[in-house]
């Protein structure tokens, strides 16, 4: 009989798999995001992992970043390829979903969506081919008020304040304002598009490189390029922007930005948590007005931890109905990877349970089962050690996995209907009757 060939397991580049203690951190973050999304009235939606290719490519997305679906083999005369592909973000599926179900949805439609997406990018630090995204959008039918643009940063603030990874700032701009300013500087429509791409990369290159790229790619002189760079790199207020003489598009964008700023104040978003920043462009062309990027103050090298903006016609390829919207996306997997690398999030226990019930005498197994059942019935996450090992080995297991407490019961405790509760960090232990064990555990965990 031939031996079974052993296939050596190897990680797949760009497809992360967390260890248990890391996955628990991810679940904790996702739980916070989900709770805050729902606190603001957003309803969960889940779309299929696949879309038809024509849906995904309608907005001119780079096709090499899309994973197409095909079967490994097909029957005679069949084509193994399909007209489907994995979605690369959640925005396009949402646009299709809303257009498809518009007659049955209630507008403004507030949805959140937390799913994996797939993108054919070159794997590198913080860039993955498979990753979780957590999105919210408010979508209107025909129109959508700017108060929604102001409420989105409230959600961002609530989420990252709870996650507790340090101070952050939500950087806000309006693309109409910036486009209008560029047009007022004499740029052509084509030149504006080129200039926006250069400005979008302004923090990755030197000022001199930005000026040179603006001149070369947007077709403007160096003095104009310098003037543009000066504006987008200095702190500005609404009052500063109103002092600039601008054309119709500039004024329209300024008015919208002013309304969003007023809304942020009315919503009581802390002033130190947001600022107007004209360097925020967002590279995706479907953004038409307000745009956001969120950054850690002390660790800007982590990059954008949350971004998004307003779009007026994202669903225009799927319906003639006007469905404007505004939303944000948190790239959860990328964010966690960067936070782990920066030491801003540290994995803890490798178990969701905080208590381990040890088994000293397997002949008394029903008693230990009763202890575990009592704690679980009280809402305390508890694991029962099931293998036939010495108590010392069980406590080593508990320490390695990160349990906070261990329950131990020998012949004496069982005879008395009691158990010993041991704090695995301090080594302190105390004896409690089974009926009072749950209260003792709660008190120990609260301490």
XYZ file of C-alpha atoms in Angstrom:
447
model
C 0.000 0.000 0.000
C 1.536 3.304 -1.093
C 2.034 6.090 1.406
C -0.242 9.114 1.273
C 1.576 12.060 -0.292
C 2.031 14.824 2.255
C 1.307 18.295 0.920
C 3.295 20.827 2.914
C 0.904 23.571 4.135
C 2.056 27.035 3.130
C 0.437 30.441 3.594
C -1.100 32.056 0.519
C 0.287 35.520 -0.051
C -2.315 38.223 0.441
C -4.846 35.948 2.167
C -4.325 36.512 5.902
C -5.212 33.967 8.559
C -5.116 35.219 12.149
C -4.041 33.171 15.133
C -6.839 32.659 17.709
C -5.735 35.562 19.920
C -5.586 37.849 16.863
C -8.964 36.660 15.574
C -10.527 37.489 18.943
C -9.236 41.053 18.598
C -10.722 41.240 15.098
C -14.077 39.966 16.399
C -13.977 42.578 19.176
C -13.351 45.366 16.654
C -16.110 44.102 14.351
C -18.498 43.943 17.302
C -17.791 47.590 18.186
C -18.285 48.658 14.567
C -21.539 46.716 14.265
C -22.895 48.102 17.546
C -22.129 51.711 16.605
C -23.550 51.327 13.105
C -26.782 50.029 14.600
C -26.778 52.721 17.299
C -27.070 55.262 14.481
C -29.920 53.380 12.830
C -28.086 51.592 10.018
C -29.613 48.279 8.917
C -27.454 45.240 8.050
C -27.344 44.106 4.430
C -25.406 41.255 2.877
C -24.925 40.833 -0.854
C -23.553 37.843 -2.736
C -19.791 37.375 -2.844
C -20.054 37.481 -6.632
C -21.425 39.957 -9.131
C -21.800 39.770 -12.873
C -18.712 41.074 -14.603
C -20.614 43.824 -16.363
C -21.726 45.189 -12.981
C -18.199 45.267 -11.579
C -16.595 46.822 -14.650
C -19.295 49.406 -15.422
C -17.396 52.177 -13.614
C -14.138 51.547 -15.411
C -12.414 49.632 -12.615
C -9.018 48.126 -13.490
C -9.978 44.630 -14.591
C -6.700 43.031 -13.530
C -7.739 43.674 -9.922
C -10.902 41.574 -10.313
C -10.930 37.842 -9.627
C -13.157 36.082 -12.163
C -14.927 32.816 -11.355
C -14.514 29.643 -13.333
C -14.807 25.924 -12.665
C -11.690 23.746 -12.570
C -13.272 21.485 -15.179
C -16.392 21.352 -17.292
C -18.394 18.717 -19.044
C -18.026 18.019 -22.749
C -19.092 21.012 -24.766
C -19.312 23.244 -21.664
C -17.291 26.371 -20.958
C -15.713 26.342 -17.454
C -15.644 30.138 -17.349
C -18.598 32.151 -16.061
C -19.872 35.711 -16.329
C -19.324 36.191 -12.589
C -16.475 37.601 -10.509
C -15.762 38.240 -6.831
C -16.685 41.726 -5.643
C -13.666 43.984 -5.019
C -15.499 46.377 -2.696
C -18.958 46.763 -1.138
C -19.919 50.049 -2.794
C -20.615 48.684 -6.274
C -22.694 45.747 -4.943
C -24.657 48.211 -2.804
C -25.377 50.437 -5.805
C -26.623 47.413 -7.736
C -28.633 46.157 -4.732
C -30.367 49.514 -4.192
C -31.125 49.967 -7.894
C -32.520 46.440 -8.060
C -34.666 46.790 -4.925
C -35.522 50.503 -5.046
C -39.273 49.869 -5.234
C -39.161 47.848 -2.013
C -36.743 49.922 0.069
C -37.587 52.857 2.324
C -35.623 56.031 1.602
C -33.398 57.482 2.803
C -31.973 53.981 2.955
C -29.438 53.536 5.769
C -27.450 50.358 5.422
C -24.320 48.809 6.854
C -22.436 45.918 5.359
C -19.557 43.927 6.856
C -18.168 41.327 4.450
C -15.003 40.056 2.884
C -13.924 41.447 -0.477
C -11.282 40.284 -2.955
C -8.865 42.390 -4.928
C -6.063 41.315 -7.237
C -3.439 43.651 -5.815
C 0.231 42.941 -5.271
C 0.454 41.806 -1.624
C 2.532 44.096 0.578
C 2.419 45.587 4.067
C -1.193 46.470 4.783
C -2.386 45.342 1.341
C -4.268 42.092 0.951
C -6.112 40.138 -1.718
C -8.832 39.066 0.712
C -9.983 41.343 3.510
C -12.922 42.515 5.573
C -14.575 45.835 4.842
C -17.138 47.502 7.083
C -19.230 50.098 5.252
C -22.155 52.394 5.940
C -24.110 54.443 3.422
C -27.130 56.708 3.476
C -28.798 56.671 0.057
C -31.541 59.063 -1.007
C -34.200 58.852 -3.682
C -33.742 61.873 -5.941
C -31.964 63.970 -3.299
C -30.105 63.640 -0.023
C -29.589 66.412 2.525
C -26.129 67.515 3.625
C -26.939 66.811 7.269
C -26.169 63.182 6.394
C -22.641 64.235 5.396
C -22.256 65.775 8.859
C -23.607 62.728 10.700
C -21.149 60.285 9.132
C -18.182 61.709 11.133
C -20.264 61.217 14.306
C -20.205 57.484 13.598
C -16.472 57.537 12.872
C -15.844 59.369 16.139
C -17.960 56.919 18.145
C -16.211 53.852 16.712
C -12.602 54.910 17.121
C -13.184 56.469 20.539
C -14.378 53.016 21.695
C -11.611 51.053 19.995
C -9.082 53.111 21.954
C -6.041 53.241 19.674
C -5.089 56.843 20.426
C -6.250 60.224 19.234
C -7.431 60.533 15.661
C -8.576 63.290 13.338
C -11.231 63.170 10.614
C -9.970 65.210 7.657
C -12.783 66.654 5.555
C -12.876 68.326 2.154
C -15.294 68.952 -0.703
C -14.238 67.947 -4.209
C -16.370 70.665 -5.819
C -14.493 73.314 -3.872
C -11.113 71.954 -4.905
C -12.147 71.385 -8.520
C -13.591 74.881 -8.672
C -10.407 76.392 -7.283
C -8.319 74.534 -9.866
C -10.587 75.713 -12.684
C -10.256 79.259 -11.364
C -6.471 78.893 -11.672
C -6.873 78.342 -15.400
C -6.703 74.551 -15.532
C -8.697 72.698 -18.167
C -11.160 69.979 -17.160
C -8.528 67.417 -18.165
C -5.910 69.313 -16.198
C -8.138 69.306 -13.119
C -8.391 65.520 -13.252
C -4.608 65.226 -13.521
C -4.079 67.735 -10.714
C -6.427 65.843 -8.380
C -4.396 62.676 -8.859
C -1.198 64.546 -8.019
C -2.756 66.148 -4.922
C -4.096 62.760 -3.819
C -0.462 61.583 -3.503
C 0.844 64.783 -1.924
C 1.783 63.188 1.412
C 3.826 60.446 -0.237
C 6.281 62.708 -2.080
C 8.205 65.930 -1.486
C 6.772 69.379 -2.074
C 9.195 69.875 -4.957
C 8.015 66.663 -6.596
C 4.370 67.718 -6.195
C 5.032 71.099 -7.822
C 6.911 69.437 -10.665
C 4.189 66.834 -11.211
C 1.454 69.492 -11.216
C 3.330 71.484 -13.828
C 4.040 68.476 -16.010
C 0.755 66.590 -15.723
C -1.774 69.412 -15.326
C -0.147 71.705 -17.883
C 0.389 74.728 -15.624
C 3.324 76.989 -14.810
C 5.415 76.592 -11.679
C 4.001 79.701 -9.985
C 0.428 78.398 -10.295
C 1.539 74.977 -9.061
C 3.193 76.603 -6.034
C 0.029 78.548 -5.270
C -2.069 75.354 -5.392
C 0.344 73.483 -3.135
C 0.356 76.379 -0.665
C -3.430 76.233 -0.365
C -3.831 72.485 0.004
C -1.024 72.081 2.549
C -1.881 74.832 5.035
C -4.539 74.755 7.771
C -7.707 76.516 6.647
C -11.063 77.476 8.124
C -14.376 78.208 6.432
C -13.636 81.904 6.995
C -10.281 81.556 5.192
C -11.967 79.876 2.239
C -14.685 82.506 2.042
C -11.995 85.140 1.669
C -10.907 83.542 -1.617
C -12.604 84.872 -4.722
C -13.889 81.837 -6.539
C -16.208 80.843 -9.336
C -19.574 79.109 -9.213
C -18.284 75.578 -8.600
C -15.905 76.771 -5.898
C -18.724 78.643 -4.139
C -21.037 75.643 -4.383
C -18.433 73.399 -2.791
C -17.694 75.999 -0.112
C -21.373 76.302 0.755
C -21.672 72.512 1.113
C -18.513 72.315 3.204
C -19.799 75.107 5.424
C -23.073 73.258 5.996
C -21.188 70.096 6.930
C -18.985 72.047 9.357
C -22.066 73.609 10.977
C -23.636 70.154 11.249
C -20.545 68.728 12.945
C -20.745 71.472 15.552
C -24.465 70.827 16.062
C -23.817 67.086 16.447
C -21.160 67.971 19.045
C -18.320 66.104 17.395
C -15.276 67.225 19.439
C -13.479 70.047 17.630
C -10.084 68.377 17.990
C -11.391 65.267 16.204
C -11.982 66.881 12.803
C -10.530 69.526 10.525
C -10.908 70.894 7.020
C -8.064 69.612 4.843
C -7.940 70.513 1.156
C -5.352 67.820 0.447
C -8.017 65.133 0.906
C -9.179 64.167 -2.579
C -10.030 60.450 -2.507
C -8.814 58.832 -5.695
C -12.106 57.242 -6.746
C -13.855 59.313 -9.408
C -17.372 58.560 -8.178
C -16.975 60.934 -5.220
C -18.591 64.242 -6.141
C -18.747 66.360 -2.977
C -17.812 65.749 0.655
C -14.840 63.452 1.197
C -13.340 62.079 4.418
C -10.135 60.450 5.590
C -9.385 59.543 9.196
C -5.841 59.412 10.533
C -4.163 58.604 13.837
C -2.560 61.767 15.240
C 0.468 60.110 16.850
C 0.875 57.413 14.196
C 0.158 58.937 10.770
C 2.346 56.269 9.174
C -0.521 53.814 9.729
C -2.317 55.692 6.942
C -6.020 56.247 6.494
C -8.019 54.163 8.975
C -11.425 55.124 7.560
C -12.440 56.984 4.412
C -15.385 57.774 2.165
C -17.524 60.551 0.802
C -20.572 61.624 -1.186
C -21.557 60.390 -4.628
C -24.397 61.637 -6.814
C -24.703 58.994 -9.498
C -22.995 55.776 -8.421
C -25.997 53.686 -9.518
C -26.374 55.455 -12.875
C -25.141 52.370 -14.736
C -27.923 50.266 -13.240
C -30.937 52.617 -13.179
C -32.123 55.984 -14.482
C -33.401 56.765 -11.013
C -31.175 59.274 -9.204
C -29.834 57.672 -6.028
C -27.324 60.015 -4.333
C -25.526 58.772 -1.245
C -22.806 59.347 1.304
C -20.837 56.761 3.225
C -17.582 55.479 4.630
C -15.583 52.278 4.581
C -13.280 50.790 7.205
C -10.760 48.322 5.800
C -10.790 46.178 8.933
C -8.145 43.630 7.932
C -5.703 46.266 6.707
C -6.326 48.373 9.804
C -5.711 45.466 12.181
C -2.536 44.464 10.372
C -1.128 47.997 10.664
C -2.198 48.341 14.309
C -0.616 45.004 15.230
C 2.610 45.976 13.469
C 2.674 49.380 15.200
C 2.014 47.826 18.601
C -1.166 49.888 19.020
C -3.240 46.739 19.416
C -1.846 43.743 21.245
C -3.452 40.298 21.107
C -4.451 38.996 24.513
C -5.998 35.700 25.527
C -6.378 32.934 22.984
C -9.850 32.064 24.290
C -13.120 33.962 24.732
C -13.663 32.139 28.053
C -12.271 33.702 31.218
C -12.699 30.677 33.494
C -11.302 27.149 33.223
C -12.907 24.406 35.303
C -10.194 21.837 35.992
C -10.845 18.139 36.603
C -8.895 16.638 39.483
C -10.760 13.307 39.752
C -12.392 11.992 36.594
C -14.552 9.682 38.698
C -16.266 12.868 39.894
C -16.778 14.230 36.392
C -20.514 14.955 36.927
C -19.558 17.376 39.726
C -17.170 19.309 37.486
C -19.764 19.362 34.712
C -22.172 20.846 37.227
C -19.693 23.609 38.130
C -19.222 24.525 34.455
C -22.967 24.410 33.810
C -23.628 26.686 36.804
C -21.190 29.310 35.526
C -22.450 29.141 31.950
C -26.050 29.469 33.112
C -24.966 32.669 34.891
C -23.668 34.074 31.597
C -19.972 33.489 32.355
C -17.911 32.113 29.458
C -16.398 28.911 30.833
C -14.306 26.052 29.470
C -14.185 22.589 31.022
C -10.854 20.746 30.731
C -11.757 17.426 29.136
C -8.442 15.563 28.860
C -6.984 13.214 31.463
C -4.034 15.279 32.689
C -2.733 16.335 36.084
C -4.044 19.564 37.585
C -0.597 21.142 37.243
C -0.661 20.525 33.487
C -4.203 21.895 33.318
C -3.088 25.110 35.023
C -0.194 25.430 32.569
C -2.740 25.073 29.764
C -4.878 27.768 31.397
C -1.928 30.141 31.711
C -0.854 29.607 28.097
C -4.332 30.312 26.721
C -4.827 33.356 28.913
C -7.625 32.332 31.282
C -8.023 34.714 34.196
C -9.476 32.245 36.681
C -9.344 28.512 37.357
C -11.866 26.466 39.336
C -10.378 23.541 41.290
C -12.240 20.963 43.354
C -10.659 18.032 45.183
C -12.129 15.415 47.479
C -12.674 17.894 50.333
C -14.371 20.559 48.201
C -16.618 18.024 46.516
C -17.673 16.609 49.877
C -18.571 20.140 51.001
C -20.304 21.064 47.736
C -17.700 23.775 47.113
C -14.814 24.729 44.807
C -11.574 26.680 44.968
C -11.360 29.790 42.774
C -7.796 30.660 41.759
C -6.673 33.949 40.243
C -4.083 32.880 37.681
C -2.381 36.264 37.628
C -1.919 36.874 41.359
C -2.055 33.272 42.552
C -4.666 34.183 45.165
C -7.314 31.566 45.826
C -10.481 31.245 47.888
C -13.110 28.600 48.545
C -16.796 29.112 47.735
C -19.951 26.984 47.873
C -21.201 25.949 44.471
C -24.294 28.128 44.877
C -22.121 31.209 45.394
C -19.454 30.404 42.814
C -20.919 32.534 40.020
C -21.051 35.624 42.249
C -17.469 35.036 43.376
C -16.332 34.724 39.748
C -18.107 37.948 38.786
C -16.474 39.774 41.674
C -13.035 38.421 40.783
C -13.422 39.373 37.117
C -14.557 42.878 38.065
C -11.557 43.400 40.328
